[in-house]
Coordinates of C-alpha atoms in Angstrom, one line a residue:
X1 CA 34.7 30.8 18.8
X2 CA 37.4 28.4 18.3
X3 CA 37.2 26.6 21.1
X4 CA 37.5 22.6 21.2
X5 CA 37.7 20.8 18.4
X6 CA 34.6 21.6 16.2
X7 CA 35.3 25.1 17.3
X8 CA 38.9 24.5 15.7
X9 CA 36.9 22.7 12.8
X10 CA 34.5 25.1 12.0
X11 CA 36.9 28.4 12.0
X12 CA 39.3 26.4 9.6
X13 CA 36.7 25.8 7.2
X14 CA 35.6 29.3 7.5
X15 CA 39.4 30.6 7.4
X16 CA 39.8 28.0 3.9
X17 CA 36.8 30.2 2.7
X18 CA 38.2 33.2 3.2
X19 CA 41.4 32.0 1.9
X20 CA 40.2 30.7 -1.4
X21 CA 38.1 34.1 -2.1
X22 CA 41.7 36.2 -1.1
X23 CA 43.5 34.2 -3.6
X24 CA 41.1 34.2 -6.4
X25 CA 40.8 38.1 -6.0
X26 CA 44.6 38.4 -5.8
X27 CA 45.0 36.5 -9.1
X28 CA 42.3 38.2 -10.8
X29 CA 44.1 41.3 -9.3
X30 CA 46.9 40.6 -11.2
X31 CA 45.7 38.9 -14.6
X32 CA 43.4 42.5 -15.0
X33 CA 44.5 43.5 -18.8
X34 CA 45.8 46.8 -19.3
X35 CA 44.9 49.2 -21.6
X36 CA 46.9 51.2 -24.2
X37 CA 47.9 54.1 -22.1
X38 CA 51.5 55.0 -22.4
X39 CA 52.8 54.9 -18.8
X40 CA 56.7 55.2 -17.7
X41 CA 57.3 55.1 -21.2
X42 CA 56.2 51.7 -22.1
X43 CA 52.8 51.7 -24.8
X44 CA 50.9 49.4 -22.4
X45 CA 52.0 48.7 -19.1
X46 CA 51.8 45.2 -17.4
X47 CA 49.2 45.6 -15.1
X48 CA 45.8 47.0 -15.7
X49 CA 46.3 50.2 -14.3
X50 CA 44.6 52.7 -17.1
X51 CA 41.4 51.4 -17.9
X52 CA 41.3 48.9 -15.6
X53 CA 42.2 50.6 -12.5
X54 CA 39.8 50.3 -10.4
X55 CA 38.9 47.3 -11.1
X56 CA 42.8 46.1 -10.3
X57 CA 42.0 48.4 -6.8
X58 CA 38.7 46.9 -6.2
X59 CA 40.4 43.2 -6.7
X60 CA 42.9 44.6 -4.3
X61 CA 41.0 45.9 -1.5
X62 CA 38.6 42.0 -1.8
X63 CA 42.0 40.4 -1.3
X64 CA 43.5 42.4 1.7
X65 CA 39.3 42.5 3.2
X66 CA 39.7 38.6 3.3
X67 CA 43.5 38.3 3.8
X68 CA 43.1 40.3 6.9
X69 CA 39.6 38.3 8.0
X70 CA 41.8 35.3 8.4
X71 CA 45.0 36.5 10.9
X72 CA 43.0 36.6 14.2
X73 CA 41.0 33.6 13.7
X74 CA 44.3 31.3 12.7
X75 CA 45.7 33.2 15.7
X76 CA 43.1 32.0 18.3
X77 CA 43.6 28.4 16.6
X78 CA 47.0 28.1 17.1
X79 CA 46.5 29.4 20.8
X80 CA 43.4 26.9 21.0
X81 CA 45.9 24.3 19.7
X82 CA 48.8 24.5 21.5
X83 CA 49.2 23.3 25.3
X84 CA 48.6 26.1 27.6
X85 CA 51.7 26.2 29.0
X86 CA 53.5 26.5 25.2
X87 CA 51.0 29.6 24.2
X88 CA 53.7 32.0 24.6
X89 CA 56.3 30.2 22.6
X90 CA 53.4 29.1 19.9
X91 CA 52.4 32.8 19.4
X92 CA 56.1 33.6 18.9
X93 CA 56.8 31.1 16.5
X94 CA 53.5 32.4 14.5
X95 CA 53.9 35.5 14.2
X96 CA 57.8 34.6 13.4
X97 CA 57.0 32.5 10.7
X98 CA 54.0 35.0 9.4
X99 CA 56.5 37.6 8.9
X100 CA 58.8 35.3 7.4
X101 CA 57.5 33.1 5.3
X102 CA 54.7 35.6 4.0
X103 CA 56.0 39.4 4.4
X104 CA 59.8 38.8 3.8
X105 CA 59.9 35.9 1.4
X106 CA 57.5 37.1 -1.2
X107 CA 59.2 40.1 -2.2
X108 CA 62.5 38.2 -2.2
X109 CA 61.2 35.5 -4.4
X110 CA 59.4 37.8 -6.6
X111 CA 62.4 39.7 -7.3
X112 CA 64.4 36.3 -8.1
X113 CA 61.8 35.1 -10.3
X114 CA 61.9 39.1 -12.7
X115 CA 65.9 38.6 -12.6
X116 CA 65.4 35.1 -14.0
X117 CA 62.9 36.4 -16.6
X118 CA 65.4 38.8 -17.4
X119 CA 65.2 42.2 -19.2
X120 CA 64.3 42.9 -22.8
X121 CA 67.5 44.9 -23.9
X122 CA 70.8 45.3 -23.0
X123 CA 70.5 48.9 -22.6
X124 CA 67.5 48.5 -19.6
X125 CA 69.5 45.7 -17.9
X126 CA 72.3 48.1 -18.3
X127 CA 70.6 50.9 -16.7
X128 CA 68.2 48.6 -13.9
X129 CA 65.2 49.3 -15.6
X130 CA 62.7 46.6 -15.4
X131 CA 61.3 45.5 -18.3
X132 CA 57.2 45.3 -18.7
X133 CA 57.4 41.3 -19.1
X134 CA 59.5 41.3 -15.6
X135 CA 57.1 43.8 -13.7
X136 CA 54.4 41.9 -14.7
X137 CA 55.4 38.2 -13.5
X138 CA 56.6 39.8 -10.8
X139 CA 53.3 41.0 -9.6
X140 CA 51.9 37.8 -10.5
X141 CA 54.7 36.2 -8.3
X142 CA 53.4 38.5 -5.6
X143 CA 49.8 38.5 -6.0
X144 CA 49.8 34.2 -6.2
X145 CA 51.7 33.9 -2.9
X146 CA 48.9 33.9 -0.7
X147 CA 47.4 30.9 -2.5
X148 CA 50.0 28.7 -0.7
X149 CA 48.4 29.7 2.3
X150 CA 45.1 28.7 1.0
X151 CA 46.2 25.2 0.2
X152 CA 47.9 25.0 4.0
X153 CA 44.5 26.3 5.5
X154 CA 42.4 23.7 3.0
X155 CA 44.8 21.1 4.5
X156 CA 44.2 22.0 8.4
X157 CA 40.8 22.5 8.1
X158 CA 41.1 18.8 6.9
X159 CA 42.7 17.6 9.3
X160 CA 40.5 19.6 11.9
X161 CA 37.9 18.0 10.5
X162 CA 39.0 14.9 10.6
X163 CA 39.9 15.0 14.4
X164 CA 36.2 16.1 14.8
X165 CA 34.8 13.2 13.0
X166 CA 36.9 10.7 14.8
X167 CA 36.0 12.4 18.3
X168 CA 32.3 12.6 17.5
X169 CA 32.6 8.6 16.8
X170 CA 34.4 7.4 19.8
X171 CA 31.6 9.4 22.0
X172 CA 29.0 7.4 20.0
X173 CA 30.9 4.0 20.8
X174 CA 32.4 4.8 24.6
X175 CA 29.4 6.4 26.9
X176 CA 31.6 7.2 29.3
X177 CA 33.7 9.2 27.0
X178 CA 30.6 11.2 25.5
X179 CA 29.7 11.8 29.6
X180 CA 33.6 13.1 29.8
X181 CA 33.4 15.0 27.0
X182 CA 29.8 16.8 27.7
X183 CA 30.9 17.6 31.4
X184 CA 34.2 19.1 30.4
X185 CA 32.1 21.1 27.4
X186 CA 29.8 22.4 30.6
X187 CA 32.9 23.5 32.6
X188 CA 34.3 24.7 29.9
X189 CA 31.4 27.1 29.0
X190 CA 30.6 27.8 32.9
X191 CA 34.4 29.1 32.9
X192 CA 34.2 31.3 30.6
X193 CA 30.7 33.2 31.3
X194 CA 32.4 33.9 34.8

């Protein structure tokens, strides 16, 4: 669990993991080559889904598997983290800025970033069509977004860790604090086998 501080600790680390192995199959995901199969017109389409498919699909499925390993975890951390009396508003502000920082603003940003690549021709920029070149920054726009949540996770498991360390010391140095802190660990864990 994430309970106390190296509970907090250790979840991180494993959430950073988790994280990491997301974002490395998301960009993999999306720098697949793609074959030579003619598809919506175009001789080789941006992404590698010909040839390639199932590897892009296998990429895909390791990056949602992990993705997804990571929400309830960070959720019980910032639960464990916050004062009890300012869970409610802490789980609101989450799952707030979850939806809009990751679900809203990545497909916003993506499609700023294929207008600013621009189209190939006049005639598709005419017509909307997007150009292979946009459709395929685009993805990689989309696909490399979770990797900002990997650096934020690598950066609280830090600190996490951190915390930890400094706890562990002052118990080592203050016997009365290590007492303190073993008692409360006790009630802690009588509280919650009730």
């Amino acid at each position: 669990g994430y309970q106390g501080k190296r509970g907090v600790a250790r979840t991180l680390k494993v959430d950073a993991c988790f994280g990491c192995l997301a974002a490395i199959a998301a960009i993999s995901a999306a720098a697949v080559p793609s074959g030579k199969a003619k598809v919506l017109g175009y001789e080789s389409f941006p992404l590698g889904f010909d040839a390639n498919c199932w590897a892009v699909v296998a990429l895909l499925w390791i990056t949602l598997f992990f993705g997804g390993c990571i929400v309830p975890s960070t959720s019980g951390v910032l639960m464990e983290t916050a004062p009890p009396d300012a869970r409610p508003v802490a789980s609101a502000l989450g799952m707030f800025s979850y939806q809009l920082f990751g679900y809203a603003l990545s497909p916003q940003v993506s499609s700023l970033v294929m207008q600013i690549v621009g189209s190939s021709s006049e005639e598709e920029a005419e017509q909307g069509v997007l150009s292979p070149t946009q459709l395929r920054v685009g993805f990689y726009t989309v696909m490399s977004w979770g990797s900002i949540g990997f650096v934020f996770l690598t950066i609280a498991s830090c600190f996490a860790a951190r915390n930890l360390r400094r706890e562990i010391a002052a118990a080592r140095e203050d016997p009365v604090v290590s007492i303190e802190a073993s008692q409360r660990a006790s009630l802690v864990s009588e509280q919650a086998s009730l």
